[in-house]
PDB file of C-alpha atoms in Angstrom:
ATOM      1  CA  MET A 171     104.202  79.395 -32.286  1.00 53.00           C
ATOM      2  CA  LEU A 172     105.351  80.496 -28.824  1.00 57.00           C
ATOM      3  CA  ASN A 173     102.324  78.781 -27.304  1.00 62.00           C
ATOM      4  CA  ASP A 174     103.588  75.506 -28.793  1.00 68.00           C
ATOM      5  CA  VAL A 175     107.084  76.109 -27.448  1.00 78.00           C
ATOM      6  CA  TYR A 176     106.056  77.283 -23.984  1.00 81.00           C
ATOM      7  CA  SER A 177     103.208  74.827 -23.486  1.00 88.00           C
ATOM      8  CA  ARG A 178     101.675  74.201 -20.099  1.00 91.00           C
ATOM      9  CA  ARG A 179     103.528  70.883 -19.840  1.00 92.00           C
ATOM     10  CA  ILE A 180     106.901  72.533 -20.613  1.00 93.00           C
ATOM     11  CA  LEU A 181     106.244  75.089 -17.879  1.00 93.00           C
ATOM     12  CA  GLU A 182     105.206  72.320 -15.445  1.00 95.00           C
ATOM     13  CA  LEU A 183     108.446  70.443 -16.136  1.00 95.00           C
ATOM     14  CA  ALA A 184     110.483  73.643 -15.764  1.00 96.00           C
ATOM     15  CA  ALA A 185     108.896  74.313 -12.381  1.00 96.00           C
ATOM     16  CA  ASP A 186     109.632  70.812 -11.053  1.00 97.00           C
ATOM     17  CA  ILE A 187     113.276  69.847 -11.613  1.00 98.00           C
ATOM     18  CA  PRO A 188     114.192  66.687  -9.685  1.00 98.00           C
ATOM     19  CA  LEU A 189     117.547  65.811  -8.138  1.00 98.00           C
ATOM     20  CA  GLN A 190     118.719  69.378  -7.634  1.00 97.00           C
ATOM     21  CA  GLY A 191     121.883  69.946  -5.657  1.00 97.00           C
ATOM     22  CA  THR A 192     125.381  68.520  -5.623  1.00 97.00           C
ATOM     23  CA  LEU A 193     126.900  65.087  -5.200  1.00 95.00           C
ATOM     24  CA  PRO A 194     130.156  65.512  -3.239  1.00 91.00           C
ATOM     25  CA  ASP A 195     131.449  61.995  -4.005  1.00 95.00           C
ATOM     26  CA  ALA A 196     130.575  62.114  -7.707  1.00 97.00           C
ATOM     27  CA  HIS A 197     132.583  60.025 -10.130  1.00 97.00           C
ATOM     28  CA  GLY A 198     132.131  62.721 -12.757  1.00 97.00           C
ATOM     29  CA  SER A 199     130.951  66.323 -12.820  1.00 98.00           C
ATOM     30  CA  ALA A 200     130.636  68.801 -15.655  1.00 98.00           C
ATOM     31  CA  ARG A 201     129.314  72.281 -16.296  1.00 98.00           C
ATOM     32  CA  ALA A 202     127.802  73.399 -19.592  1.00 97.00           C
ATOM     33  CA  HIS A 203     127.248  77.085 -20.279  1.00 96.00           C
ATOM     34  CA  SER A 204     125.541  78.942 -23.109  1.00 92.00           C
ATOM     35  CA  LYS A 205     127.278  82.195 -23.989  1.00 89.00           C
ATOM     36  CA  LEU A 206     124.252  83.144 -26.053  1.00 85.00           C
ATOM     37  CA  CYS A 207     121.708  83.213 -23.222  1.00 84.00           C
ATOM     38  CA  GLY A 208     123.782  82.817 -20.058  1.00 89.00           C
ATOM     39  CA  SER A 209     122.153  79.527 -19.026  1.00 94.00           C
ATOM     40  CA  THR A 210     124.265  77.079 -17.037  1.00 97.00           C
ATOM     41  CA  VAL A 211     123.730  73.451 -16.066  1.00 98.00           C
ATOM     42  CA  THR A 212     126.123  71.571 -13.793  1.00 98.00           C
ATOM     43  CA  VAL A 213     125.679  67.835 -13.315  1.00 98.00           C
ATOM     44  CA  HIS A 214     127.242  65.338 -10.930  1.00 98.00           C
ATOM     45  CA  LEU A 215     126.920  61.588 -11.327  1.00 98.00           C
ATOM     46  CA  LYS A 216     128.077  58.230 -10.087  1.00 97.00           C
ATOM     47  CA  LEU A 217     128.367  55.086 -12.167  1.00 97.00           C
ATOM     48  CA  ASP A 218     127.907  51.461 -11.249  1.00 96.00           C
ATOM     49  CA  GLY A 219     129.606  49.827 -14.225  1.00 95.00           C
ATOM     50  CA  ASP A 220     128.085  51.654 -17.168  1.00 95.00           C
ATOM     51  CA  VAL A 221     124.823  52.551 -15.391  1.00 97.00           C
ATOM     52  CA  VAL A 222     124.141  55.877 -13.664  1.00 98.00           C
ATOM     53  CA  SER A 223     123.526  55.080  -9.992  1.00 98.00           C
ATOM     54  CA  ALA A 224     123.345  58.606  -8.528  1.00 98.00           C
ATOM     55  CA  PHE A 225     122.785  62.047 -10.029  1.00 98.00           C
ATOM     56  CA  ALA A 226     122.458  65.670  -8.942  1.00 98.00           C
ATOM     57  CA  GLN A 227     122.137  68.862 -10.958  1.00 98.00           C
ATOM     58  CA  GLU A 228     122.331  72.610 -10.565  1.00 98.00           C
ATOM     59  CA  VAL A 229     120.208  74.361 -13.178  1.00 98.00           C
ATOM     60  CA  LYS A 230     120.212  78.081 -13.954  1.00 97.00           C
ATOM     61  CA  ALA A 231     118.476  78.243 -17.312  1.00 95.00           C
ATOM     62  CA  CYS A 232     115.448  79.476 -19.213  1.00 92.00           C
ATOM     63  CA  ALA A 233     112.206  77.500 -19.103  1.00 93.00           C
ATOM     64  CA  LEU A 234     113.271  75.301 -22.035  1.00 95.00           C
ATOM     65  CA  GLY A 235     116.629  74.482 -20.454  1.00 96.00           C
ATOM     66  CA  GLN A 236     114.864  73.804 -17.164  1.00 97.00           C
ATOM     67  CA  ALA A 237     112.371  71.501 -18.903  1.00 97.00           C
ATOM     68  CA  SER A 238     115.101  69.424 -20.575  1.00 97.00           C
ATOM     69  CA  SER A 239     116.961  69.207 -17.237  1.00 98.00           C
ATOM     70  CA  SER A 240     113.727  68.170 -15.565  1.00 98.00           C
ATOM     71  CA  VAL A 241     113.247  65.270 -17.970  1.00 98.00           C
ATOM     72  CA  MET A 242     116.906  64.290 -17.531  1.00 98.00           C
ATOM     73  CA  GLY A 243     116.497  64.259 -13.755  1.00 98.00           C
ATOM     74  CA  ARG A 244     113.447  62.024 -14.003  1.00 98.00           C
ATOM     75  CA  HIS A 245     115.093  59.279 -16.067  1.00 98.00           C
ATOM     76  CA  VAL A 246     118.899  59.477 -15.799  1.00 98.00           C
ATOM     77  CA  ILE A 247     119.316  57.099 -12.850  1.00 98.00           C
ATOM     78  CA  GLY A 248     119.329  53.581 -14.234  1.00 98.00           C
ATOM     79  CA  SER A 249     120.279  54.760 -17.731  1.00 98.00           C
ATOM     80  CA  THR A 250     123.414  53.423 -19.402  1.00 98.00           C
ATOM     81  CA  THR A 251     126.273  55.510 -20.702  1.00 97.00           C
ATOM     82  CA  GLY A 252     125.487  54.381 -24.255  1.00 97.00           C
ATOM     83  CA  GLU A 253     121.823  55.316 -23.902  1.00 98.00           C
ATOM     84  CA  LEU A 254     122.717  58.792 -22.638  1.00 98.00           C
ATOM     85  CA  ARG A 255     125.217  59.428 -25.428  1.00 97.00           C
ATOM     86  CA  ALA A 256     122.640  58.310 -27.994  1.00 98.00           C
ATOM     87  CA  LEU A 257     120.093  60.615 -26.363  1.00 98.00           C
ATOM     88  CA  GLN A 258     122.480  63.564 -26.727  1.00 98.00           C
ATOM     89  CA  GLU A 259     122.819  62.789 -30.444  1.00 98.00           C
ATOM     90  CA  THR A 260     119.067  62.353 -30.890  1.00 98.00           C
ATOM     91  CA  MET A 261     118.351  65.719 -29.258  1.00 98.00           C
ATOM     92  CA  HIS A 262     121.021  67.429 -31.340  1.00 97.00           C
ATOM     93  CA  ARG A 263     119.561  65.944 -34.557  1.00 97.00           C
ATOM     94  CA  MET A 264     115.998  66.785 -33.480  1.00 97.00           C
ATOM     95  CA  LEU A 265     116.816  70.470 -32.997  1.00 97.00           C
ATOM     96  CA  LYS A 266     119.429  71.060 -35.670  1.00 94.00           C
ATOM     97  CA  ALA A 267     118.867  68.513 -38.447  1.00 94.00           C
ATOM     98  CA  GLY A 268     115.142  67.793 -38.504  1.00 91.00           C
ATOM     99  CA  GLY A 269     115.463  64.410 -36.803  1.00 95.00           C
ATOM    100  CA  GLY A 270     112.696  62.795 -34.830  1.00 96.00           C
ATOM    101  CA  PRO A 271     112.315  63.160 -31.075  1.00 96.00           C
ATOM    102  CA  PRO A 272     113.402  60.558 -28.527  1.00 96.00           C
ATOM    103  CA  SER A 273     110.943  57.846 -27.577  1.00 95.00           C
ATOM    104  CA  GLY A 274     110.363  55.483 -24.686  1.00 96.00           C
ATOM    105  CA  LYS A 275     111.065  56.917 -21.257  1.00 97.00           C
ATOM    106  CA  TRP A 276     112.499  60.052 -22.936  1.00 98.00           C
ATOM    107  CA  ALA A 277     109.296  60.767 -24.926  1.00 96.00           C
ATOM    108  CA  ASP A 278     108.548  63.975 -22.959  1.00 95.00           C
ATOM    109  CA  LEU A 279     111.514  65.541 -24.774  1.00 97.00           C
ATOM    110  CA  ALA A 280     109.309  65.636 -27.889  1.00 96.00           C
ATOM    111  CA  LEU A 281     107.650  68.615 -26.188  1.00 94.00           C
ATOM    112  CA  LEU A 282     110.801  70.571 -27.078  1.00 95.00           C
ATOM    113  CA  GLU A 283     110.508  69.821 -30.798  1.00 94.00           C
ATOM    114  CA  PRO A 284     108.644  73.098 -31.548  1.00 92.00           C
ATOM    115  CA  ALA A 285     111.810  74.937 -30.419  1.00 92.00           C
ATOM    116  CA  ARG A 286     113.555  73.650 -33.556  1.00 93.00           C
ATOM    117  CA  ASP A 287     112.781  76.982 -35.245  1.00 90.00           C
ATOM    118  CA  LEU A 288     114.124  78.993 -32.294  1.00 88.00           C
ATOM    119  CA  LYS A 289     117.852  78.566 -32.882  1.00 91.00           C
ATOM    120  CA  ALA A 290     118.713  80.893 -29.995  1.00 89.00           C
ATOM    121  CA  ARG A 291     117.127  78.362 -27.594  1.00 91.00           C
ATOM    122  CA  HIS A 292     118.972  75.267 -28.844  1.00 95.00           C
ATOM    123  CA  ALA A 293     122.035  75.824 -26.660  1.00 95.00           C
ATOM    124  CA  SER A 294     119.972  76.062 -23.476  1.00 95.00           C
ATOM    125  CA  ILE A 295     117.956  72.943 -24.311  1.00 96.00           C
ATOM    126  CA  LEU A 296     121.115  70.941 -25.063  1.00 97.00           C
ATOM    127  CA  LEU A 297     123.021  71.989 -21.914  1.00 97.00           C
ATOM    128  CA  THR A 298     121.894  69.056 -19.779  1.00 98.00           C
ATOM    129  CA  PHE A 299     122.770  66.508 -22.490  1.00 98.00           C
ATOM    130  CA  ASN A 300     126.189  68.049 -23.103  1.00 98.00           C
ATOM    131  CA  ALA A 301     126.964  68.252 -19.383  1.00 98.00           C
ATOM    132  CA  VAL A 302     125.923  64.627 -18.842  1.00 98.00           C
ATOM    133  CA  ALA A 303     128.130  63.464 -21.736  1.00 98.00           C
ATOM    134  CA  ASP A 304     131.084  65.410 -20.309  1.00 98.00           C
ATOM    135  CA  ALA A 305     130.467  64.048 -16.783  1.00 98.00           C
ATOM    136  CA  LEU A 306     130.301  60.504 -18.174  1.00 98.00           C
ATOM    137  CA  ALA A 307     133.622  61.051 -19.953  1.00 97.00           C
ATOM    138  CA  GLU A 308     135.180  62.335 -16.730  1.00 97.00           C
ATOM    139  CA  ALA A 309     133.846  59.396 -14.712  1.00 96.00           C
ATOM    140  CA  GLU A 310     135.125  56.909 -17.285  1.00 93.00           C
ATOM    141  CA  ALA A 311     138.539  58.603 -17.442  1.00 93.00           C
ATOM    142  CA  ARG A 312     138.835  58.456 -13.637  1.00 89.00           C
ATOM    143  CA  LYS A 313     137.835  54.793 -13.670  1.00 85.00           C
ATOM    144  CA  GLU A 314     140.443  54.079 -16.366  1.00 82.00           C
ATOM    145  CA  GLN A 315     143.072  55.997 -14.403  1.00 80.00           C
ATOM    146  CA  VAL A 316     142.317  54.023 -11.234  1.00 74.00           C
ATOM    147  CA  SER A 317     142.462  50.692 -13.065  1.00 69.00           C
ATOM    148  CA  THR A 318     145.751  51.684 -14.733  1.00 69.00           C
ATOM    149  CA  VAL A 319     147.256  52.660 -11.371  1.00 61.00           C
ATOM    150  CA  SER A 320     146.102  49.452  -9.670  1.00 56.00           C
ATOM    151  CA  THR A 321     147.353  47.338 -12.601  1.00 52.00           C
ATOM    152  CA  SER A 322     150.792  48.995 -12.449  1.00 49.00           C
ATOM    153  CA  GLU A 323     150.895  48.555  -8.668  1.00 50.00           C
ATOM    154  CA  ASP A 324     150.224  44.839  -9.132  1.00 52.00           C
ATOM    155  CA  HIS A 325     153.587  44.528 -10.872  1.00 49.00           C
ATOM    156  CA  PHE A 326     155.586  45.475  -7.771  1.00 47.00           C
TER     157      PHE A 326
END
């Protein structure tokens, strides 16, 4: 069972997390933390319309949390806000409700499916998806705030 969860590919992904660091001019940033295991993932992103144009992440997590962050870092740039929110839901269903794994460019996340039975690991795996969703919400709220301010300034 643990060999399925901590496969060689999972460990390779965990050891090679792309886009690590910060993004000082991010449109949205968010931190997700698991009280259960102490893992933390902080993400920073920029949007061009509804497409992620820049991304950085700080990952302090177990191998499974690192692996999910690694996959996120490989494919997040160029992804739409809708795609990323759907991905968060798909991962949540995969781990907690017996749903199928993501497909397409996110297919490597199927490697985390054996962790379904390890409930204590779910929070760490989901950190990157939760942080991205929160950062998207922040970026969209800032964009809305800016457009509201500029619209109200146009009336003067």
